[in-house]
Amino acid sequence: MKHFLLISVFGLVAAVAFAQGDPVVMTVNGVPVTRSEFEYSYNKNNNEVVIDRKTVAEYAELYANYKLKVQAALDEHLDTLSSFKQEFALYRDQQVRPTLVSDAEVLAEAKKAYDRAKEAIGPRGLIQPAHIFFRLSTKATPQEQERVKQRADSVYNVLRNGADFAELAKKVSENPRTAERGGLMGWMQPNQAYPEFEDVAYSLQPGEYSRPFLAPDGYHIVLMKARKQLEPFEELKDQIVRSFEQQGIRDAIAQQKLNDQAAAGNNSLTVDQLMEKRADSLAAVDPEMKYLIQEYHDGLLLYEISNREVWDRAAKDEIGQRAWFDVHKKDYAWSEPRYKGIAYHVKDKADVKAVKNCVKRLPFEQWAEALRTTFNPDSIIRIRVEKGLFKQGDNPTIDRMVFKVANADAKVNLDYPIDAVYGKKLKKYPEDYTDVRAQVIADYQEMLEQEWIASLRRRYPVKINQDVLKTVNQH
């Protein structure tokens, strides 16, 4: 009776969707997929930049398989894992949080910041000084203080005799950051610098420069480049808003709103519950947002269950990899031979044989560690080695000594002048599955994927409405 009731409910949902102009393209285990949902996914994954574009019919089968895997993940309750909940909530909030804040609210925050800045600047306005700086330690002796003062006075006299302020600043100022700009500092407002510096700087008019004066960090000579009052808000608002957006103002406003709502006495909802409620309300009126959030939700589930059923399983199942290779060895035939071994370079001729004796009774995968611990156990490098599965053109030493390539470009290393090789030439097939492990794993994963999909098709019913499918992007 319960099963019949579920079918009836799903049938009702499908009927309502069709009546509202969004018919059901398919049902997977009785769960309807509307045309709008299918179109969202199809159009997103089959745009102009996609190389392997699918027809609607081809994509329908792939989408059904996708939904089958998601259903399997739900049946295994992977959506209840704390790791899934945290990652999904993080993404959902990234999409939803900006919708809690209007442009007007951002503009209001920008106006508040402007008003605070204007009040802080006051009638003194903004100044843009340049300076020549002579550093003086707070622990300087009287003799050192006098020496720095005399140096500042000397530079001041040079200025009075007509020297260019910017050129002098570049040569003698001890503030490297401003010196490279001819002493130019940024726009300043009151209370941004030492009072001793500001008192002198604000007393100057554009074009005037000061006598040397002492501030807590040393002696300064200041040239006033420009003065102004703060521009009206209308002139600066776009710049302020852009700066606020870059600093994440919307996120900050949204978080404050959520905190206030969660802390309200008449509200028992947590911040996470408020975000979930907001996401649901958006999904009800914005299909794009609905499908975007659902896509990430289902994508997380798909990744987790695919990793368990296929990817991680194939990567770790060495017995399965070996068995697969043994059955399909001919599929991995080469069009040209390979050399499985090492090219090595030594200083002492005796080491040519020593290297061979070191590895000749060991499995190939143990060679690198054996050579390292035997010949290069510390900072003294006794031999140089290249290990791998080489085809012609991969390694000049092997090209010359194994494949007999004339004039192979093998540069002689004067520190390791003796070249040698050790290994075996494989004419047509890999010797072992580890020789082509990456391809074996990929093929093994593909086999596990197909078996898994077949089992899901047997487990869950799939019904594709061909009449509705024909109307995709045609209505």
CSV table of C-alpha atoms in Angstrom, one decimal:
chain,number,residue,atom,x,y,z
A,1,MET,CA,0.0,0.0,0.0
A,2,LYS,CA,2.8,2.4,0.9
A,3,HIS,CA,4.6,1.6,-2.5
A,4,PHE,CA,1.3,2.3,-4.3
A,5,LEU,CA,1.0,5.6,-2.4
A,6,LEU,CA,4.5,6.7,-3.4
A,7,ILE,CA,3.8,6.0,-7.1
A,8,SER,CA,0.6,7.9,-6.9
A,9,VAL,CA,2.3,10.9,-5.3
A,10,PHE,CA,5.1,10.9,-8.0
A,11,GLY,CA,2.4,10.5,-10.7
A,12,LEU,CA,0.6,13.5,-9.3
A,13,VAL,CA,3.8,15.6,-9.2
A,14,ALA,CA,4.5,14.7,-12.8
A,15,ALA,CA,1.0,15.5,-13.8
A,16,VAL,CA,1.1,18.9,-12.1
A,17,ALA,CA,4.5,19.7,-13.7
A,18,PHE,CA,3.1,18.8,-17.2
A,19,ALA,CA,0.1,20.9,-16.6
A,20,GLN,CA,2.2,23.9,-15.6
A,21,GLY,CA,4.3,23.7,-18.8
A,22,ASP,CA,7.2,21.8,-17.4
A,23,PRO,CA,6.6,18.1,-18.4
A,24,VAL,CA,8.6,15.2,-17.0
A,25,VAL,CA,11.4,14.0,-19.3
A,26,MET,CA,12.2,10.9,-17.2
A,27,THR,CA,11.7,9.2,-13.9
A,28,VAL,CA,14.5,7.4,-12.1
A,29,ASN,CA,13.3,5.1,-9.4
A,30,GLY,CA,10.0,6.9,-9.6
A,31,VAL,CA,11.5,10.4,-9.0
A,32,PRO,CA,10.6,12.8,-11.8
A,33,VAL,CA,13.1,14.9,-13.8
A,34,THR,CA,11.4,17.8,-15.4
A,35,ARG,CA,12.3,19.2,-18.8
A,36,SER,CA,13.6,22.5,-17.3
A,37,GLU,CA,16.0,20.6,-15.0
A,38,PHE,CA,17.2,18.4,-17.9
A,39,GLU,CA,17.6,21.4,-20.2
A,40,TYR,CA,19.6,23.3,-17.5
A,41,SER,CA,22.1,20.4,-17.3
A,42,TYR,CA,22.1,19.6,-21.0
A,43,ASN,CA,22.7,23.2,-22.1
A,44,LYS,CA,25.4,23.8,-19.4
A,45,ASN,CA,27.3,20.7,-20.4
A,46,ASN,CA,26.9,20.9,-24.2
A,47,ASN,CA,27.8,24.5,-25.0
A,48,GLU,CA,30.1,25.7,-27.8
A,49,VAL,CA,33.3,25.0,-25.9
A,50,VAL,CA,32.6,21.3,-25.3
A,51,ILE,CA,34.5,19.1,-27.7
A,52,ASP,CA,32.5,15.9,-27.2
A,53,ARG,CA,29.0,17.3,-27.5
A,54,LYS,CA,26.1,14.9,-27.1
A,55,THR,CA,22.7,14.7,-28.8
A,56,VAL,CA,19.7,15.1,-26.5
A,57,ALA,CA,19.1,11.4,-26.7
A,58,GLU,CA,22.7,10.5,-25.9
A,59,TYR,CA,22.7,12.9,-23.0
A,60,ALA,CA,19.4,11.5,-21.6
A,61,GLU,CA,21.0,8.1,-21.1
A,62,LEU,CA,24.0,9.7,-19.4
A,63,TYR,CA,21.8,11.9,-17.2
A,64,ALA,CA,19.8,8.8,-16.2
A,65,ASN,CA,23.0,7.1,-15.1
A,66,TYR,CA,23.9,10.2,-13.1
A,67,LYS,CA,20.6,10.2,-11.3
A,68,LEU,CA,21.0,6.4,-10.7
A,69,LYS,CA,24.3,7.0,-8.9
A,70,VAL,CA,22.8,9.8,-6.9
A,71,GLN,CA,19.9,7.6,-5.8
A,72,ALA,CA,22.4,4.9,-4.8
A,73,ALA,CA,24.3,7.5,-2.7
A,74,LEU,CA,21.0,8.6,-1.0
A,75,ASP,CA,20.1,5.0,-0.3
A,76,GLU,CA,23.5,4.6,1.4
A,77,HIS,CA,22.8,7.8,3.4
A,78,LEU,CA,25.9,9.5,2.3
A,79,ASP,CA,24.0,12.8,2.5
A,80,THR,CA,24.0,12.3,6.3
A,81,LEU,CA,27.8,12.3,6.6
A,82,SER,CA,29.1,15.3,8.5
A,83,SER,CA,31.8,15.9,5.8
A,84,PHE,CA,29.1,16.1,3.1
A,85,LYS,CA,26.9,18.4,5.2
A,86,GLN,CA,29.7,20.8,5.9
A,87,GLU,CA,30.9,21.0,2.3
A,88,PHE,CA,27.4,21.3,0.8
A,89,ALA,CA,26.5,24.0,3.3
A,90,LEU,CA,29.7,25.9,2.5
A,91,TYR,CA,28.8,25.9,-1.2
A,92,ARG,CA,25.1,26.6,-0.7
A,93,ASP,CA,26.0,29.6,1.5
A,94,GLN,CA,28.4,31.0,-1.1
A,95,GLN,CA,25.5,31.1,-3.6
A,96,VAL,CA,22.8,32.3,-1.1
A,97,ARG,CA,24.6,34.7,1.1
A,98,PRO,CA,24.9,37.5,-1.5
A,99,THR,CA,21.2,37.5,-2.0
A,100,LEU,CA,20.6,38.5,1.6
A,101,VAL,CA,22.2,41.9,0.8
A,102,SER,CA,20.9,44.6,-1.6
A,103,ASP,CA,22.9,47.1,-3.6
A,104,ALA,CA,21.2,49.8,-1.5
A,105,GLU,CA,22.6,48.3,1.7
A,106,VAL,CA,26.1,48.2,0.2
A,107,LEU,CA,25.7,51.8,-0.9
A,108,ALA,CA,24.5,52.8,2.6
A,109,GLU,CA,27.7,51.2,4.1
A,110,ALA,CA,29.8,53.1,1.6
A,111,LYS,CA,28.0,56.4,2.6
A,112,LYS,CA,28.7,55.6,6.3
A,113,ALA,CA,32.4,55.1,5.6
A,114,TYR,CA,32.5,58.3,3.5
A,115,ASP,CA,30.9,60.3,6.4
A,116,ARG,CA,33.4,58.8,8.9
A,117,ALA,CA,36.3,59.7,6.6
A,118,LYS,CA,35.0,63.2,6.0
A,119,GLU,CA,34.6,63.8,9.8
A,120,ALA,CA,38.1,62.5,10.4
A,121,ILE,CA,39.6,64.7,7.7
A,122,GLY,CA,37.7,67.8,8.9
A,123,PRO,CA,38.5,71.3,7.6
A,124,ARG,CA,42.2,70.7,7.4
A,125,GLY,CA,41.6,68.6,4.2
A,126,LEU,CA,44.0,66.2,2.5
A,127,ILE,CA,47.6,66.8,1.7
A,128,GLN,CA,50.1,65.1,-0.6
A,129,PRO,CA,53.6,65.8,0.6
A,130,ALA,CA,57.0,64.7,-0.6
A,131,HIS,CA,59.9,64.4,1.8
A,132,ILE,CA,63.6,63.9,2.1
A,133,PHE,CA,64.2,61.7,5.2
A,134,PHE,CA,67.3,61.4,7.4
A,135,ARG,CA,66.9,58.4,9.8
A,136,LEU,CA,67.8,58.9,13.5
A,137,SER,CA,67.6,56.3,16.1
A,138,THR,CA,65.9,57.1,19.4
A,139,LYS,CA,69.0,55.9,21.1
A,140,ALA,CA,71.3,58.2,19.2
A,141,THR,CA,74.0,60.0,21.1
A,142,PRO,CA,74.2,63.8,21.0
A,143,GLN,CA,77.1,63.5,18.6
A,144,GLU,CA,75.1,61.3,16.2
A,145,GLN,CA,72.1,63.7,16.4
A,146,GLU,CA,74.3,66.6,15.5
A,147,ARG,CA,75.9,64.7,12.6
A,148,VAL,CA,72.4,63.9,11.1
A,149,LYS,CA,71.2,67.5,11.7
A,150,GLN,CA,74.2,68.9,9.9
A,151,ARG,CA,73.6,66.5,7.0
A,152,ALA,CA,69.9,67.6,6.8
A,153,ASP,CA,71.0,71.3,6.9
A,154,SER,CA,73.5,70.6,4.1
A,155,VAL,CA,70.9,69.1,1.8
A,156,TYR,CA,68.5,72.0,2.7
A,157,ASN,CA,71.2,74.5,1.5
A,158,VAL,CA,71.6,72.6,-1.7
A,159,LEU,CA,67.8,72.9,-2.2
A,160,ARG,CA,68.0,76.7,-1.6
A,161,ASN,CA,70.7,77.0,-4.2
A,162,GLY,CA,68.2,75.6,-6.8
A,163,ALA,CA,68.7,71.8,-6.7
A,164,ASP,CA,65.7,69.7,-7.8
A,165,PHE,CA,63.8,68.2,-4.8
A,166,ALA,CA,62.9,64.9,-6.5
A,167,GLU,CA,66.4,64.3,-7.7
A,168,LEU,CA,67.9,65.0,-4.3
A,169,ALA,CA,65.3,62.7,-2.6
A,170,LYS,CA,66.2,59.8,-5.0
A,171,LYS,CA,69.9,60.3,-4.1
A,172,VAL,CA,70.0,61.0,-0.3
A,173,SER,CA,66.6,60.2,1.3
A,174,GLU,CA,66.7,57.2,3.6
A,175,ASN,CA,63.1,56.1,3.0
A,176,PRO,CA,63.6,53.7,0.0
A,177,ARG,CA,59.9,53.4,-0.8
A,178,THR,CA,59.4,57.1,-1.2
A,179,ALA,CA,62.9,57.9,-2.4
A,180,GLU,CA,62.4,56.0,-5.7
A,181,ARG,CA,59.4,58.2,-6.3
A,182,GLY,CA,61.3,61.4,-5.8
A,183,GLY,CA,60.2,61.6,-2.1
A,184,LEU,CA,56.5,61.6,-3.0
A,185,MET,CA,54.1,60.3,-0.4
A,186,GLY,CA,50.5,59.3,-0.7
A,187,TRP,CA,47.5,61.5,0.1
A,188,MET,CA,47.3,62.0,3.9
A,189,GLN,CA,44.6,63.0,6.3
A,190,PRO,CA,45.0,64.4,9.8
A,191,ASN,CA,46.3,62.0,12.5
A,192,GLN,CA,48.0,59.7,10.0
A,193,ALA,CA,51.5,60.7,10.8
A,194,TYR,CA,53.6,62.0,13.7
A,195,PRO,CA,52.2,65.4,15.0
A,196,GLU,CA,55.6,67.0,14.5
A,197,PHE,CA,55.4,66.0,10.8
A,198,GLU,CA,51.7,67.0,10.3
A,199,ASP,CA,52.1,70.4,12.0
A,200,VAL,CA,54.9,71.3,9.5
A,201,ALA,CA,53.2,69.7,6.5
A,202,TYR,CA,49.8,71.4,7.0
A,203,SER,CA,51.5,74.8,7.4
A,204,LEU,CA,52.8,74.6,3.8
A,205,GLN,CA,51.1,75.7,0.6
A,206,PRO,CA,51.7,73.8,-2.7
A,207,GLY,CA,55.2,74.4,-4.0
A,208,GLU,CA,56.6,75.4,-0.6
A,209,TYR,CA,59.2,73.3,1.3
A,210,SER,CA,60.2,73.3,4.9
A,211,ARG,CA,63.4,73.7,6.8
A,212,PRO,CA,64.7,70.5,8.3
A,213,PHE,CA,62.7,69.5,11.4
A,214,LEU,CA,63.0,66.7,13.9
A,215,ALA,CA,60.3,64.0,14.3
A,216,PRO,CA,60.5,60.9,16.4
A,217,ASP,CA,61.9,58.9,13.5
A,218,GLY,CA,64.4,61.4,12.3
A,219,TYR,CA,64.8,64.6,10.3
A,220,HIS,CA,62.5,65.6,7.4
A,221,ILE,CA,62.5,68.2,4.7
A,222,VAL,CA,58.9,68.4,3.4
A,223,LEU,CA,57.7,69.7,0.0
A,224,MET,CA,54.0,70.3,-0.3
A,225,LYS,CA,52.9,68.9,-3.7
A,226,ALA,CA,49.1,69.4,-3.4
A,227,ARG,CA,46.2,70.1,-1.1
A,228,LYS,CA,42.5,69.5,-1.4
A,229,GLN,CA,39.2,68.9,0.4
A,230,LEU,CA,37.6,65.5,0.2
A,231,GLU,CA,35.5,65.1,-3.0
A,232,PRO,CA,31.7,64.8,-2.8
A,233,PHE,CA,30.3,61.4,-2.1
A,234,GLU,CA,28.8,61.2,-5.6
A,235,GLU,CA,32.2,61.4,-7.1
A,236,LEU,CA,33.7,58.7,-4.9
A,237,LYS,CA,30.9,56.3,-4.3
A,238,ASP,CA,31.7,53.9,-7.2
A,239,GLN,CA,35.3,53.7,-6.0
A,240,ILE,CA,34.3,53.1,-2.4
A,241,VAL,CA,31.7,50.4,-3.4
A,242,ARG,CA,34.3,48.6,-5.6
A,243,SER,CA,36.7,48.6,-2.7
A,244,PHE,CA,34.1,47.3,-0.3
A,245,GLU,CA,33.0,44.6,-2.8
A,246,GLN,CA,36.7,43.4,-3.0
A,247,GLN,CA,36.8,43.3,0.8
A,248,GLY,CA,33.7,41.1,1.0
A,249,ILE,CA,31.3,43.7,2.3
A,250,ARG,CA,28.2,41.7,1.2
A,251,ASP,CA,29.4,38.6,3.2
A,252,ALA,CA,30.0,40.8,6.2
A,253,ILE,CA,26.5,42.4,6.0
A,254,ALA,CA,24.9,39.1,5.4
A,255,GLN,CA,26.6,37.5,8.4
A,256,GLN,CA,25.6,40.3,10.6
A,257,LYS,CA,22.0,40.0,9.5
A,258,LEU,CA,22.0,36.2,10.2
A,259,ASN,CA,23.6,36.7,13.6
A,260,ASP,CA,21.0,39.3,14.5
A,261,GLN,CA,18.2,37.0,13.3
A,262,ALA,CA,19.6,34.0,15.1
A,263,ALA,CA,20.0,36.0,18.3
A,264,ALA,CA,16.5,37.5,18.2
A,265,GLY,CA,14.4,36.4,21.2
A,266,ASN,CA,11.5,35.3,19.1
A,267,ASN,CA,13.6,33.2,16.7
A,268,SER,CA,14.8,29.7,17.6
A,269,LEU,CA,16.5,29.0,14.3
A,270,THR,CA,20.3,28.7,14.0
A,271,VAL,CA,22.3,30.5,11.3
A,272,ASP,CA,22.5,27.2,9.3
A,273,GLN,CA,18.8,26.7,9.5
A,274,LEU,CA,18.2,30.3,8.4
A,275,MET,CA,20.5,29.7,5.4
A,276,GLU,CA,18.6,26.5,4.5
A,277,LYS,CA,15.3,28.3,4.7
A,278,ARG,CA,16.6,31.1,2.5
A,279,ALA,CA,17.9,28.6,-0.1
A,280,ASP,CA,14.5,26.9,-0.2
A,281,SER,CA,12.7,30.2,-0.7
A,282,LEU,CA,15.0,31.2,-3.5
A,283,ALA,CA,14.7,27.8,-5.2
A,284,ALA,CA,10.9,28.2,-5.2
A,285,VAL,CA,11.1,31.3,-7.3
A,286,ASP,CA,14.4,31.0,-9.2
A,287,PRO,CA,14.9,27.8,-11.2
A,288,GLU,CA,18.5,28.7,-12.1
A,289,MET,CA,19.4,28.9,-8.4
A,290,LYS,CA,17.4,25.8,-7.6
A,291,TYR,CA,19.3,23.7,-10.2
A,292,LEU,CA,22.6,25.2,-9.3
A,293,ILE,CA,22.3,24.2,-5.7
A,294,GLN,CA,20.9,20.8,-6.6
A,295,GLU,CA,23.7,20.2,-9.0
A,296,TYR,CA,26.3,20.8,-6.3
A,297,HIS,CA,24.4,18.7,-3.8
A,298,ASP,CA,24.1,15.8,-6.2
A,299,GLY,CA,27.7,16.3,-7.5
A,300,LEU,CA,29.1,15.9,-4.0
A,301,LEU,CA,27.1,12.6,-3.6
A,302,LEU,CA,28.2,11.4,-7.0
A,303,TYR,CA,31.9,12.0,-6.2
A,304,GLU,CA,31.7,10.2,-2.9
A,305,ILE,CA,29.9,7.1,-4.1
A,306,SER,CA,31.9,7.0,-7.4
A,307,ASN,CA,35.1,7.1,-5.3
A,308,ARG,CA,33.9,4.2,-3.2
A,309,GLU,CA,32.5,2.1,-6.0
A,310,VAL,CA,35.0,2.8,-8.8
A,311,TRP,CA,37.9,5.2,-8.5
A,312,ASP,CA,39.4,4.4,-5.2
A,313,ARG,CA,38.5,0.7,-5.5
A,314,ALA,CA,40.3,0.4,-8.9
A,315,ALA,CA,43.3,2.4,-7.7
A,316,LYS,CA,43.9,0.2,-4.6
A,317,ASP,CA,42.9,-3.2,-6.0
A,318,GLU,CA,46.3,-4.5,-7.2
A,319,ILE,CA,45.0,-8.1,-7.5
A,320,GLY,CA,42.2,-6.8,-9.7
A,321,GLN,CA,44.6,-4.7,-11.8
A,322,ARG,CA,46.9,-7.7,-12.3
A,323,ALA,CA,44.0,-10.0,-13.2
A,324,TRP,CA,42.7,-7.4,-15.7
A,325,PHE,CA,46.1,-7.1,-17.3
A,326,ASP,CA,46.6,-10.8,-17.6
A,327,VAL,CA,43.3,-11.2,-19.5
A,328,HIS,CA,43.8,-8.1,-21.7
A,329,LYS,CA,47.5,-8.0,-22.2
A,330,LYS,CA,47.2,-7.9,-26.0
A,331,ASP,CA,45.3,-4.6,-25.6
A,332,TYR,CA,48.5,-3.0,-24.4
A,333,ALA,CA,50.7,-4.0,-27.3
A,334,TRP,CA,53.2,-1.4,-28.5
A,335,SER,CA,53.8,-0.2,-32.0
A,336,GLU,CA,57.5,0.1,-31.1
A,337,PRO,CA,59.7,-1.6,-28.5
A,338,ARG,CA,60.4,-0.3,-25.0
A,339,TYR,CA,63.4,-0.5,-22.7
A,340,LYS,CA,62.6,-1.3,-19.1
A,341,GLY,CA,65.6,-0.4,-17.0
A,342,ILE,CA,68.0,2.3,-16.1
A,343,ALA,CA,70.5,4.6,-17.8
A,344,TYR,CA,73.2,5.5,-15.3
A,345,HIS,CA,76.3,7.6,-15.1
A,346,VAL,CA,79.3,6.9,-12.8
A,347,LYS,CA,82.7,8.3,-12.0
A,348,ASP,CA,84.5,5.0,-11.4
A,349,LYS,CA,84.4,2.2,-13.9
A,350,ALA,CA,84.1,-0.4,-11.2
A,351,ASP,CA,80.7,1.1,-10.3
A,352,VAL,CA,79.3,0.0,-13.7
A,353,LYS,CA,79.3,-3.6,-12.5
A,354,ALA,CA,78.5,-2.7,-9.0
A,355,VAL,CA,75.2,-1.1,-10.1
A,356,LYS,CA,74.1,-4.2,-12.0
A,357,ASN,CA,75.0,-6.5,-9.1
A,358,CYS,CA,73.0,-4.2,-6.7
A,359,VAL,CA,69.7,-4.5,-8.6
A,360,LYS,CA,69.8,-7.7,-10.7
A,361,ARG,CA,68.0,-9.9,-8.2
A,362,LEU,CA,65.5,-7.3,-7.1
A,363,PRO,CA,62.0,-6.5,-8.4
A,364,PHE,CA,62.0,-3.5,-10.8
A,365,GLU,CA,60.1,-1.3,-8.4
A,366,GLN,CA,62.7,-1.7,-5.7
A,367,TRP,CA,65.7,-0.6,-7.8
A,368,ALA,CA,65.5,3.1,-7.1
A,369,GLU,CA,65.6,2.7,-3.3
A,370,ALA,CA,68.3,0.1,-3.5
A,371,LEU,CA,70.5,2.3,-5.6
A,372,ARG,CA,69.9,5.3,-3.4
A,373,THR,CA,70.8,3.6,-0.2
A,374,THR,CA,73.8,1.8,-1.7
A,375,PHE,CA,75.4,4.5,-3.7
A,376,ASN,CA,73.9,7.9,-2.6
A,377,PRO,CA,73.1,7.5,1.1
A,378,ASP,CA,74.0,11.0,2.0
A,379,SER,CA,75.0,14.3,0.4
A,380,ILE,CA,77.8,12.7,-1.6
A,381,ILE,CA,76.3,11.7,-5.0
A,382,ARG,CA,78.2,8.7,-6.3
A,383,ILE,CA,76.0,7.9,-9.4
A,384,ARG,CA,73.3,9.5,-11.5
A,385,VAL,CA,70.4,7.3,-12.6
A,386,GLU,CA,67.3,7.6,-14.9
A,387,LYS,CA,64.9,4.8,-14.3
A,388,GLY,CA,61.7,4.0,-16.3
A,389,LEU,CA,60.1,2.4,-19.3
A,390,PHE,CA,61.7,4.2,-22.3
A,391,LYS,CA,60.8,4.3,-26.0
A,392,GLN,CA,63.1,5.6,-28.6
A,393,GLY,CA,63.5,9.4,-28.1
A,394,ASP,CA,62.9,9.4,-24.4
A,395,ASN,CA,66.5,9.2,-23.2
A,396,PRO,CA,69.6,9.9,-25.3
A,397,THR,CA,71.8,7.4,-23.4
A,398,ILE,CA,69.3,4.6,-24.0
A,399,ASP,CA,68.8,5.8,-27.6
A,400,ARG,CA,72.6,5.4,-28.2
A,401,MET,CA,73.3,2.3,-26.2
A,402,VAL,CA,70.1,0.3,-26.6
A,403,PHE,CA,68.3,1.4,-29.7
A,404,LYS,CA,71.6,2.1,-31.6
A,405,VAL,CA,70.5,5.6,-32.7
A,406,ALA,CA,73.4,7.2,-34.6
A,407,ASN,CA,74.4,10.6,-33.3
A,408,ALA,CA,72.0,10.4,-30.3
A,409,ASP,CA,72.3,13.7,-28.4
A,410,ALA,CA,73.8,12.4,-25.2
A,411,LYS,CA,75.7,15.2,-23.4
A,412,VAL,CA,78.7,14.0,-21.5
A,413,ASN,CA,78.6,14.9,-17.8
A,414,LEU,CA,82.2,15.6,-16.9
A,415,ASP,CA,81.5,14.8,-13.2
A,416,TYR,CA,80.0,11.4,-14.2
A,417,PRO,CA,81.7,10.6,-17.6
A,418,ILE,CA,81.0,6.8,-17.8
A,419,ASP,CA,77.6,5.9,-19.2
A,420,ALA,CA,75.9,2.5,-18.8
A,421,VAL,CA,72.5,0.9,-19.1
A,422,TYR,CA,70.9,-2.1,-17.4
A,423,GLY,CA,67.5,-3.7,-18.0
A,424,LYS,CA,65.7,-5.5,-20.7
A,425,LYS,CA,64.2,-4.7,-24.1
A,426,LEU,CA,60.5,-5.4,-24.5
A,427,LYS,CA,59.7,-5.8,-28.1
A,428,LYS,CA,55.9,-5.8,-28.2
A,429,TYR,CA,54.2,-6.2,-24.8
A,430,PRO,CA,54.6,-4.9,-21.3
A,431,GLU,CA,56.3,-7.4,-19.0
A,432,ASP,CA,54.0,-6.6,-16.0
A,433,TYR,CA,50.8,-4.6,-15.3
A,434,THR,CA,52.9,-2.1,-13.4
A,435,ASP,CA,54.6,-1.2,-16.7
A,436,VAL,CA,51.3,0.3,-17.8
A,437,ARG,CA,49.6,0.8,-14.5
A,438,ALA,CA,48.0,4.2,-15.3
A,439,GLN,CA,46.2,2.8,-18.4
A,440,VAL,CA,45.3,-0.5,-16.6
A,441,ILE,CA,43.7,1.5,-13.7
A,442,ALA,CA,41.8,3.6,-16.2
A,443,ASP,CA,40.5,0.6,-18.1
A,444,TYR,CA,39.7,-1.3,-14.9
A,445,GLN,CA,37.8,1.7,-13.7
A,446,GLU,CA,35.8,1.8,-16.9
A,447,MET,CA,34.9,-1.9,-16.5
A,448,LEU,CA,33.8,-1.3,-12.8
A,449,GLU,CA,31.8,1.7,-14.0
A,450,GLN,CA,29.9,-0.2,-16.6
A,451,GLU,CA,29.2,-3.1,-14.2
A,452,TRP,CA,28.0,-0.7,-11.6
A,453,ILE,CA,25.7,1.1,-14.0
A,454,ALA,CA,24.3,-2.2,-15.2
A,455,SER,CA,23.6,-3.2,-11.6
A,456,LEU,CA,21.9,0.1,-10.9
A,457,ARG,CA,19.8,-0.3,-14.0
A,458,ARG,CA,18.6,-3.6,-12.6
A,459,ARG,CA,18.0,-2.2,-9.2
A,460,TYR,CA,16.2,1.0,-10.1
A,461,PRO,CA,13.6,1.5,-12.8
A,462,VAL,CA,14.3,4.2,-15.4
A,463,LYS,CA,11.6,5.5,-17.8
A,464,ILE,CA,12.5,8.1,-20.4
A,465,ASN,CA,9.5,9.9,-22.0
A,466,GLN,CA,10.6,10.1,-25.7
A,467,ASP,CA,7.8,12.4,-26.6
A,468,VAL,CA,8.9,15.0,-24.1
A,469,LEU,CA,12.5,14.4,-24.9
A,470,LYS,CA,11.8,15.5,-28.4
A,471,THR,CA,10.7,18.9,-27.2
A,472,VAL,CA,13.9,19.7,-25.3
A,473,ASN,CA,15.0,23.2,-26.5
A,474,GLN,CA,12.2,23.1,-29.0
A,475,HIS,CA,9.3,24.7,-27.1
